[in-house]
Amino acid sequence: MADIQYKFDDRYPYGPKGKAPWITLNGKDYADSQLIIEFLGKEFRKDFCNSLSKEEKAVSRAMQIMAEEHVLFGLGWWRFVVDRCESMSVLMELSFFEYLFMKSLIKKIRKSLWLQGFGRHNDNEKIEIIRKDIEAISNYLGTKKFLNGDIPCETDCSLFGMLSQFVWGAPGSPFESMVKNDYPNLLQYCYRMKEKFWPDWEQ
């Protein structure tokens, strides 16, 4: 999207803040996706939302925060608490030691969800909370190609990053069913993003 050259390195999955994604540039590490985007924008003089109005930027920021700081809890709950990393271990073809590492995170994720508050809801309440978020994204997207029209922006990356997990990374989850069956415009949106930015997805 920004035409910034990069090299993917999967040797160290978690960065200096214990989170992913993270990057290294000129020997220095940077963590947190939003801070990385802002840093790269300044470093390479890129404006990832230059085509948006102030109102569109405001809505985009709200959507991005909802995805990264709210919908994420639903994904974490399903992946680590309900599925206990079983689907992910198959999809990612994890080694035995990688599998054990992911399993070791279950208790930590469960505790984090409880402290945040999401983990205190019953399962039906959790599903309904995330359904409303997914529906909000679907309603705002409508029939547009991307979140704000024909040109994708950085928020599309955040939304795709989350929605794609439901489409391809959470088999059997209620969220997979929602996106594929109840909100077809989001499924089509995921395929558009995939085809535009990852033509080598299957390789």
C-alpha atoms as an extended CHARMM CRD file, in Angstrom:
* protein
*
       203  EXT
         1         1  MET       CA              0.0000000000        0.0000000000        0.0000000000  PROA      1               0.0000000000
         2         2  ALA       CA              2.7720000000        2.4510000000        0.9210000000  PROA      2               0.0000000000
         3         3  ASP       CA              5.3820000000        0.9590000000       -1.4230000000  PROA      3               0.0000000000
         4         4  ILE       CA              7.9320000000        0.6120000000        1.3850000000  PROA      4               0.0000000000
         5         5  GLN       CA             10.3680000000       -2.2360000000        0.8460000000  PROA      5               0.0000000000
         6         6  TYR       CA             10.6550000000       -4.7500000000        3.6800000000  PROA      6               0.0000000000
         7         7  LYS       CA             11.9030000000       -8.2130000000        4.5500000000  PROA      7               0.0000000000
         8         8  PHE       CA              9.8110000000      -10.6270000000        6.5990000000  PROA      8               0.0000000000
         9         9  ASP       CA             11.5660000000      -12.2970000000        9.5330000000  PROA      9               0.0000000000
        10        10  ASP       CA              9.6480000000      -14.8510000000       11.6010000000  PROA      10              0.0000000000
        11        11  ARG       CA             12.4740000000      -15.9090000000       13.9120000000  PROA      11              0.0000000000
        12        12  TYR       CA             11.3390000000      -13.6720000000       16.7600000000  PROA      12              0.0000000000
        13        13  PRO       CA              7.5230000000      -13.4940000000       16.8900000000  PROA      13              0.0000000000
        14        14  TYR       CA              7.2820000000      -10.9650000000       19.7220000000  PROA      14              0.0000000000
        15        15  GLY       CA              8.9390000000       -7.5680000000       19.8790000000  PROA      15              0.0000000000
        16        16  PRO       CA             10.3010000000       -5.3630000000       22.6710000000  PROA      16              0.0000000000
        17        17  LYS       CA              6.8430000000       -4.8040000000       24.1750000000  PROA      17              0.0000000000
        18        18  GLY       CA              5.9960000000       -8.4960000000       24.0820000000  PROA      18              0.0000000000
        19        19  LYS       CA              3.5780000000       -7.9020000000       21.2010000000  PROA      19              0.0000000000
        20        20  ALA       CA              3.3630000000       -8.4470000000       17.4760000000  PROA      20              0.0000000000
        21        21  PRO       CA              3.7620000000       -6.9770000000       14.9350000000  PROA      21              0.0000000000
        22        22  TRP       CA              7.0100000000       -5.1250000000       15.3650000000  PROA      22              0.0000000000
        23        23  ILE       CA              9.7750000000       -3.9290000000       13.0550000000  PROA      23              0.0000000000
        24        24  THR       CA             13.4810000000       -3.2090000000       13.0300000000  PROA      24              0.0000000000
        25        25  LEU       CA             14.8070000000       -0.2540000000       11.0470000000  PROA      25              0.0000000000
        26        26  ASN       CA             18.4590000000        0.7570000000       11.0250000000  PROA      26              0.0000000000
        27        27  GLY       CA             19.1310000000       -1.5130000000       13.9870000000  PROA      27              0.0000000000
        28        28  LYS       CA             16.3660000000       -0.0840000000       16.1860000000  PROA      28              0.0000000000
        29        29  ASP       CA             13.1870000000       -1.9400000000       17.1680000000  PROA      29              0.0000000000
        30        30  TYR       CA              9.7200000000       -0.3950000000       17.0240000000  PROA      30              0.0000000000
        31        31  ALA       CA              6.5600000000       -1.9690000000       18.4440000000  PROA      31              0.0000000000
        32        32  ASP       CA              2.7730000000       -1.4610000000       18.3010000000  PROA      32              0.0000000000
        33        33  SER       CA              1.1370000000       -1.4050000000       14.8770000000  PROA      33              0.0000000000
        34        34  GLN       CA             -0.2810000000        2.1240000000       15.1400000000  PROA      34              0.0000000000
        35        35  LEU       CA              2.9790000000        3.6130000000       16.3990000000  PROA      35              0.0000000000
        36        36  ILE       CA              4.8290000000        1.7720000000       13.6380000000  PROA      36              0.0000000000
        37        37  ILE       CA              2.5020000000        3.2120000000       10.9920000000  PROA      37              0.0000000000
        38        38  GLU       CA              2.9420000000        6.7310000000       12.3590000000  PROA      38              0.0000000000
        39        39  PHE       CA              6.7150000000        6.3090000000       12.5330000000  PROA      39              0.0000000000
        40        40  LEU       CA              6.9780000000        4.9650000000        8.9770000000  PROA      40              0.0000000000
        41        41  GLY       CA              4.7540000000        7.7710000000        7.7310000000  PROA      41              0.0000000000
        42        42  LYS       CA              7.1440000000       10.3670000000        9.1320000000  PROA      42              0.0000000000
        43        43  GLU       CA             10.3010000000        8.4620000000        8.2030000000  PROA      43              0.0000000000
        44        44  PHE       CA              9.3090000000        7.9120000000        4.5640000000  PROA      44              0.0000000000
        45        45  ARG       CA              7.0250000000       10.9450000000        4.2060000000  PROA      45              0.0000000000
        46        46  LYS       CA              3.9300000000        8.8670000000        3.5740000000  PROA      46              0.0000000000
        47        47  ASP       CA              0.3400000000        9.8660000000        4.3050000000  PROA      47              0.0000000000
        48        48  PHE       CA             -1.7590000000        6.7170000000        4.3990000000  PROA      48              0.0000000000
        49        49  CYS       CA             -5.0520000000        8.6080000000        4.6280000000  PROA      49              0.0000000000
        50        50  ASN       CA             -4.4100000000       11.6890000000        2.5120000000  PROA      50              0.0000000000
        51        51  SER       CA             -7.5620000000       11.1490000000        0.4470000000  PROA      51              0.0000000000
        52        52  LEU       CA             -9.8970000000       11.2200000000        3.4590000000  PROA      52              0.0000000000
        53        53  SER       CA            -11.9010000000       14.1040000000        4.8660000000  PROA      53              0.0000000000
        54        54  LYS       CA            -11.6580000000       15.0070000000        8.5570000000  PROA      54              0.0000000000
        55        55  GLU       CA            -14.9420000000       13.2000000000        9.1870000000  PROA      55              0.0000000000
        56        56  GLU       CA            -13.7520000000       10.0670000000        7.3900000000  PROA      56              0.0000000000
        57        57  LYS       CA            -10.4930000000       10.1230000000        9.3290000000  PROA      57              0.0000000000
        58        58  ALA       CA            -12.4490000000       10.3680000000       12.5860000000  PROA      58              0.0000000000
        59        59  VAL       CA            -14.6670000000        7.4020000000       11.7130000000  PROA      59              0.0000000000
        60        60  SER       CA            -11.6730000000        5.4330000000       10.4620000000  PROA      60              0.0000000000
        61        61  ARG       CA             -9.8290000000        5.9510000000       13.7310000000  PROA      61              0.0000000000
        62        62  ALA       CA            -12.8630000000        4.8290000000       15.7230000000  PROA      62              0.0000000000
        63        63  MET       CA            -13.2100000000        1.7310000000       13.5370000000  PROA      63              0.0000000000
        64        64  GLN       CA             -9.5300000000        0.9270000000       13.8860000000  PROA      64              0.0000000000
        65        65  ILE       CA             -9.5880000000        1.2180000000       17.6700000000  PROA      65              0.0000000000
        66        66  MET       CA            -12.7320000000       -0.9150000000       17.8340000000  PROA      66              0.0000000000
        67        67  ALA       CA            -11.0060000000       -3.6260000000       15.8110000000  PROA      67              0.0000000000
        68        68  GLU       CA             -7.6540000000       -3.5480000000       17.5870000000  PROA      68              0.0000000000
        69        69  GLU       CA             -8.8290000000       -2.8930000000       21.1410000000  PROA      69              0.0000000000
        70        70  HSD       CA            -12.2260000000       -4.6230000000       21.2270000000  PROA      70              0.0000000000
        71        71  VAL       CA            -12.8240000000       -7.1820000000       18.4820000000  PROA      71              0.0000000000
        72        72  LEU       CA             -9.3740000000       -8.5170000000       19.2860000000  PROA      72              0.0000000000
        73        73  PHE       CA            -10.6790000000       -9.7330000000       22.6440000000  PROA      73              0.0000000000
        74        74  GLY       CA            -13.2680000000      -11.8760000000       20.8910000000  PROA      74              0.0000000000
        75        75  LEU       CA            -10.6080000000      -13.4560000000       18.7200000000  PROA      75              0.0000000000
        76        76  GLY       CA             -8.3410000000      -14.0360000000       21.7170000000  PROA      76              0.0000000000
        77        77  TRP       CA            -11.1700000000      -15.5990000000       23.7100000000  PROA      77              0.0000000000
        78        78  TRP       CA            -12.0730000000      -17.9970000000       20.9270000000  PROA      78              0.0000000000
        79        79  ARG       CA             -8.5290000000      -18.9050000000       19.9660000000  PROA      79              0.0000000000
        80        80  PHE       CA             -6.9930000000      -19.3520000000       23.4090000000  PROA      80              0.0000000000
        81        81  VAL       CA             -9.8700000000      -20.1070000000       25.7750000000  PROA      81              0.0000000000
        82        82  VAL       CA            -12.4130000000      -22.0190000000       23.6810000000  PROA      82              0.0000000000
        83        83  ASP       CA            -10.2930000000      -23.6230000000       20.9660000000  PROA      83              0.0000000000
        84        84  ARG       CA             -7.1520000000      -23.7340000000       23.1390000000  PROA      84              0.0000000000
        85        85  CYS       CA             -4.9190000000      -23.0970000000       20.1000000000  PROA      85              0.0000000000
        86        86  GLU       CA             -5.8110000000      -26.4090000000       18.4520000000  PROA      86              0.0000000000
        87        87  SER       CA             -6.9700000000      -24.9220000000       15.1290000000  PROA      87              0.0000000000
        88        88  MET       CA             -4.0770000000      -22.4910000000       14.9910000000  PROA      88              0.0000000000
        89        89  SER       CA             -1.5270000000      -25.2450000000       15.5550000000  PROA      89              0.0000000000
        90        90  VAL       CA             -2.9120000000      -27.0910000000       12.5240000000  PROA      90              0.0000000000
        91        91  LEU       CA             -3.2850000000      -24.0310000000       10.2900000000  PROA      91              0.0000000000
        92        92  MET       CA              0.2120000000      -22.7580000000       11.0700000000  PROA      92              0.0000000000
        93        93  GLU       CA              1.7890000000      -26.2200000000       11.1290000000  PROA      93              0.0000000000
        94        94  LEU       CA              3.4550000000      -25.4310000000       14.4370000000  PROA      94              0.0000000000
        95        95  SER       CA              6.3650000000      -27.4980000000       15.6440000000  PROA      95              0.0000000000
        96        96  PHE       CA              6.0200000000      -29.3440000000       18.9380000000  PROA      96              0.0000000000
        97        97  PHE       CA              7.8790000000      -26.6210000000       20.8440000000  PROA      97              0.0000000000
        98        98  GLU       CA              5.9130000000      -23.8260000000       19.1500000000  PROA      98              0.0000000000
        99        99  TYR       CA              2.7370000000      -25.6740000000       20.0830000000  PROA      99              0.0000000000
       100       100  LEU       CA              3.8360000000      -25.8820000000       23.7210000000  PROA      100             0.0000000000
       101       101  PHE       CA              4.6630000000      -22.1770000000       23.6850000000  PROA      101             0.0000000000
       102       102  MET       CA              1.1980000000      -21.2800000000       22.3980000000  PROA      102             0.0000000000
       103       103  LYS       CA             -0.3760000000      -23.5340000000       25.0120000000  PROA      103             0.0000000000
       104       104  SER       CA              1.6220000000      -21.7460000000       27.6990000000  PROA      104             0.0000000000
       105       105  LEU       CA             -0.1380000000      -18.4950000000       26.7610000000  PROA      105             0.0000000000
       106       106  ILE       CA             -3.6500000000      -19.7880000000       27.4850000000  PROA      106             0.0000000000
       107       107  LYS       CA             -3.6160000000      -18.9930000000       31.2040000000  PROA      107             0.0000000000
       108       108  LYS       CA             -2.0790000000      -15.5740000000       30.5640000000  PROA      108             0.0000000000
       109       109  ILE       CA             -4.6640000000      -14.6910000000       27.9080000000  PROA      109             0.0000000000
       110       110  ARG       CA             -7.5270000000      -15.8870000000       30.1020000000  PROA      110             0.0000000000
       111       111  LYS       CA             -6.2850000000      -13.6910000000       32.9520000000  PROA      111             0.0000000000
       112       112  SER       CA             -5.8580000000      -10.6890000000       30.6410000000  PROA      112             0.0000000000
       113       113  LEU       CA             -9.4040000000      -11.0800000000       29.3260000000  PROA      113             0.0000000000
       114       114  TRP       CA            -10.7350000000      -11.2730000000       32.8810000000  PROA      114             0.0000000000
       115       115  LEU       CA             -8.8370000000       -8.1810000000       34.0050000000  PROA      115             0.0000000000
       116       116  GLN       CA             -9.9500000000       -6.2520000000       30.9320000000  PROA      116             0.0000000000
       117       117  GLY       CA            -13.5620000000       -7.2030000000       31.6020000000  PROA      117             0.0000000000
       118       118  PHE       CA            -14.4190000000       -9.1170000000       28.4470000000  PROA      118             0.0000000000
       119       119  GLY       CA            -13.6820000000      -12.4270000000       30.1390000000  PROA      119             0.0000000000
       120       120  ARG       CA            -16.3000000000      -11.7740000000       32.8280000000  PROA      120             0.0000000000
       121       121  HSD       CA            -19.1880000000      -12.1260000000       30.3680000000  PROA      121             0.0000000000
       122       122  ASN       CA            -20.8090000000      -15.4610000000       29.6120000000  PROA      122             0.0000000000
       123       123  ASP       CA            -20.1940000000      -17.0060000000       26.2020000000  PROA      123             0.0000000000
       124       124  ASN       CA            -23.4330000000      -15.7760000000       24.6250000000  PROA      124             0.0000000000
       125       125  GLU       CA            -22.7340000000      -12.2350000000       25.7980000000  PROA      125             0.0000000000
       126       126  LYS       CA            -19.2060000000      -12.3640000000       24.3880000000  PROA      126             0.0000000000
       127       127  ILE       CA            -20.4750000000      -13.5120000000       21.0070000000  PROA      127             0.0000000000
       128       128  GLU       CA            -23.1770000000      -10.8370000000       20.9110000000  PROA      128             0.0000000000
       129       129  ILE       CA            -20.7030000000       -8.0830000000       21.8210000000  PROA      129             0.0000000000
       130       130  ILE       CA            -18.4410000000       -9.0010000000       18.9130000000  PROA      130             0.0000000000
       131       131  ARG       CA            -21.4060000000       -9.5080000000       16.5890000000  PROA      131             0.0000000000
       132       132  LYS       CA            -22.4230000000       -5.8820000000       17.1540000000  PROA      132             0.0000000000
       133       133  ASP       CA            -18.8900000000       -4.7500000000       16.3040000000  PROA      133             0.0000000000
       134       134  ILE       CA            -18.8500000000       -6.8410000000       13.1330000000  PROA      134             0.0000000000
       135       135  GLU       CA            -22.2760000000       -5.5050000000       12.1850000000  PROA      135             0.0000000000
       136       136  ALA       CA            -21.0930000000       -1.9190000000       12.6980000000  PROA      136             0.0000000000
       137       137  ILE       CA            -18.1800000000       -2.4890000000       10.3230000000  PROA      137             0.0000000000
       138       138  SER       CA            -20.5050000000       -4.1310000000        7.8020000000  PROA      138             0.0000000000
       139       139  ASN       CA            -23.0130000000       -1.2820000000        7.9770000000  PROA      139             0.0000000000
       140       140  TYR       CA            -20.3690000000        1.3890000000        7.4840000000  PROA      140             0.0000000000
       141       141  LEU       CA            -18.7030000000       -0.4840000000        4.6370000000  PROA      141             0.0000000000
       142       142  GLY       CA            -22.0130000000       -0.9930000000        2.8550000000  PROA      142             0.0000000000
       143       143  THR       CA            -21.4480000000       -1.4470000000       -0.8700000000  PROA      143             0.0000000000
       144       144  LYS       CA            -18.1260000000        0.4180000000       -0.9580000000  PROA      144             0.0000000000
       145       145  LYS       CA            -15.0250000000       -1.3910000000       -2.2070000000  PROA      145             0.0000000000
       146       146  PHE       CA            -13.0280000000       -0.3040000000        0.8270000000  PROA      146             0.0000000000
       147       147  LEU       CA            -13.9150000000        1.3710000000        4.0920000000  PROA      147             0.0000000000
       148       148  ASN       CA            -14.0290000000        4.8930000000        2.6620000000  PROA      148             0.0000000000
       149       149  GLY       CA            -14.5350000000        4.2840000000       -1.0380000000  PROA      149             0.0000000000
       150       150  ASP       CA            -12.3940000000        3.0620000000       -3.9150000000  PROA      150             0.0000000000
       151       151  ILE       CA             -9.0060000000        3.7100000000       -2.2930000000  PROA      151             0.0000000000
       152       152  PRO       CA             -7.8720000000        1.6380000000        0.7200000000  PROA      152             0.0000000000
       153       153  CYS       CA             -6.2800000000        3.3760000000        3.6980000000  PROA      153             0.0000000000
       154       154  GLU       CA             -4.4110000000        2.2470000000        6.8030000000  PROA      154             0.0000000000
       155       155  THR       CA             -7.6590000000        1.4280000000        8.6100000000  PROA      155             0.0000000000
       156       156  ASP       CA             -8.4640000000       -1.1210000000        5.9250000000  PROA      156             0.0000000000
       157       157  CYS       CA             -5.2570000000       -2.8840000000        6.9140000000  PROA      157             0.0000000000
       158       158  SER       CA             -6.3670000000       -3.0590000000       10.5490000000  PROA      158             0.0000000000
       159       159  LEU       CA             -9.8570000000       -4.2560000000        9.6810000000  PROA      159             0.0000000000
       160       160  PHE       CA             -8.5890000000       -6.8170000000        7.2120000000  PROA      160             0.0000000000
       161       161  GLY       CA             -6.0400000000       -8.0260000000        9.7450000000  PROA      161             0.0000000000
       162       162  MET       CA             -8.8580000000       -8.7970000000       12.1580000000  PROA      162             0.0000000000
       163       163  LEU       CA            -11.5860000000       -9.9580000000        9.7730000000  PROA      163             0.0000000000
       164       164  SER       CA             -9.1940000000      -12.2150000000        7.8810000000  PROA      164             0.0000000000
       165       165  GLN       CA             -8.5570000000      -14.0660000000       11.1370000000  PROA      165             0.0000000000
       166       166  PHE       CA            -12.2630000000      -14.8460000000       11.3220000000  PROA      166             0.0000000000
       167       167  VAL       CA            -12.4300000000      -15.9150000000        7.6720000000  PROA      167             0.0000000000
       168       168  TRP       CA             -9.2650000000      -18.0160000000        7.4680000000  PROA      168             0.0000000000
       169       169  GLY       CA             -7.8980000000      -18.3510000000       10.9910000000  PROA      169             0.0000000000
       170       170  ALA       CA            -10.7640000000      -19.3150000000       13.2950000000  PROA      170             0.0000000000
       171       171  PRO       CA            -12.4620000000      -22.3720000000       11.7680000000  PROA      171             0.0000000000
       172       172  GLY       CA            -15.6200000000      -23.4020000000       13.5680000000  PROA      172             0.0000000000
       173       173  SER       CA            -15.9340000000      -20.1420000000       15.4750000000  PROA      173             0.0000000000
       174       174  PRO       CA            -19.2050000000      -18.1900000000       15.6070000000  PROA      174             0.0000000000
       175       175  PHE       CA            -17.3110000000      -15.2330000000       14.1620000000  PROA      175             0.0000000000
       176       176  GLU       CA            -16.3150000000      -17.1910000000       11.0620000000  PROA      176             0.0000000000
       177       177  SER       CA            -19.9790000000      -18.0230000000       10.5350000000  PROA      177             0.0000000000
       178       178  MET       CA            -21.0190000000      -14.3970000000       11.0020000000  PROA      178             0.0000000000
       179       179  VAL       CA            -18.6380000000      -13.0000000000        8.4020000000  PROA      179             0.0000000000
       180       180  LYS       CA            -19.2470000000      -15.7660000000        5.8820000000  PROA      180             0.0000000000
       181       181  ASN       CA            -23.0110000000      -16.1070000000        6.2690000000  PROA      181             0.0000000000
       182       182  ASP       CA            -24.5030000000      -13.0200000000        7.9080000000  PROA      182             0.0000000000
       183       183  TYR       CA            -22.3370000000      -10.2090000000        6.5430000000  PROA      183             0.0000000000
       184       184  PRO       CA            -21.3830000000      -11.1780000000        2.9750000000  PROA      184             0.0000000000
       185       185  ASN       CA            -20.0890000000       -7.6950000000        2.1650000000  PROA      185             0.0000000000
       186       186  LEU       CA            -17.3220000000       -8.2580000000        4.7270000000  PROA      186             0.0000000000
       187       187  LEU       CA            -16.4100000000      -11.5800000000        3.1560000000  PROA      187             0.0000000000
       188       188  GLN       CA            -16.2070000000       -9.9310000000       -0.2710000000  PROA      188             0.0000000000
       189       189  TYR       CA            -14.1740000000       -7.1220000000        1.2840000000  PROA      189             0.0000000000
       190       190  CYS       CA            -11.6710000000       -9.6270000000        2.6790000000  PROA      190             0.0000000000
       191       191  TYR       CA            -11.2530000000      -11.2150000000       -0.7330000000  PROA      191             0.0000000000
       192       192  ARG       CA            -10.7220000000       -7.7910000000       -2.3420000000  PROA      192             0.0000000000
       193       193  MET       CA             -8.0010000000       -6.9010000000        0.1510000000  PROA      193             0.0000000000
       194       194  LYS       CA             -6.4070000000      -10.3160000000       -0.2290000000  PROA      194             0.0000000000
       195       195  GLU       CA             -6.3380000000      -10.1280000000       -4.0200000000  PROA      195             0.0000000000
       196       196  LYS       CA             -5.0820000000       -6.5360000000       -4.0930000000  PROA      196             0.0000000000
       197       197  PHE       CA             -2.2280000000       -6.8230000000       -1.6110000000  PROA      197             0.0000000000
       198       198  TRP       CA             -1.4510000000      -10.5450000000       -1.3940000000  PROA      198             0.0000000000
       199       199  PRO       CA             -1.6130000000      -12.0030000000       -4.9110000000  PROA      199             0.0000000000
       200       200  ASP       CA              0.8740000000      -14.6550000000       -3.7450000000  PROA      200             0.0000000000
       201       201  TRP       CA             -1.2980000000      -15.6180000000       -0.7400000000  PROA      201             0.0000000000
       202       202  GLU       CA             -1.4120000000      -19.3200000000       -1.6400000000  PROA      202             0.0000000000
       203       203  GLN       CA              2.3260000000      -19.6260000000       -2.2900000000  PROA      203             0.0000000000
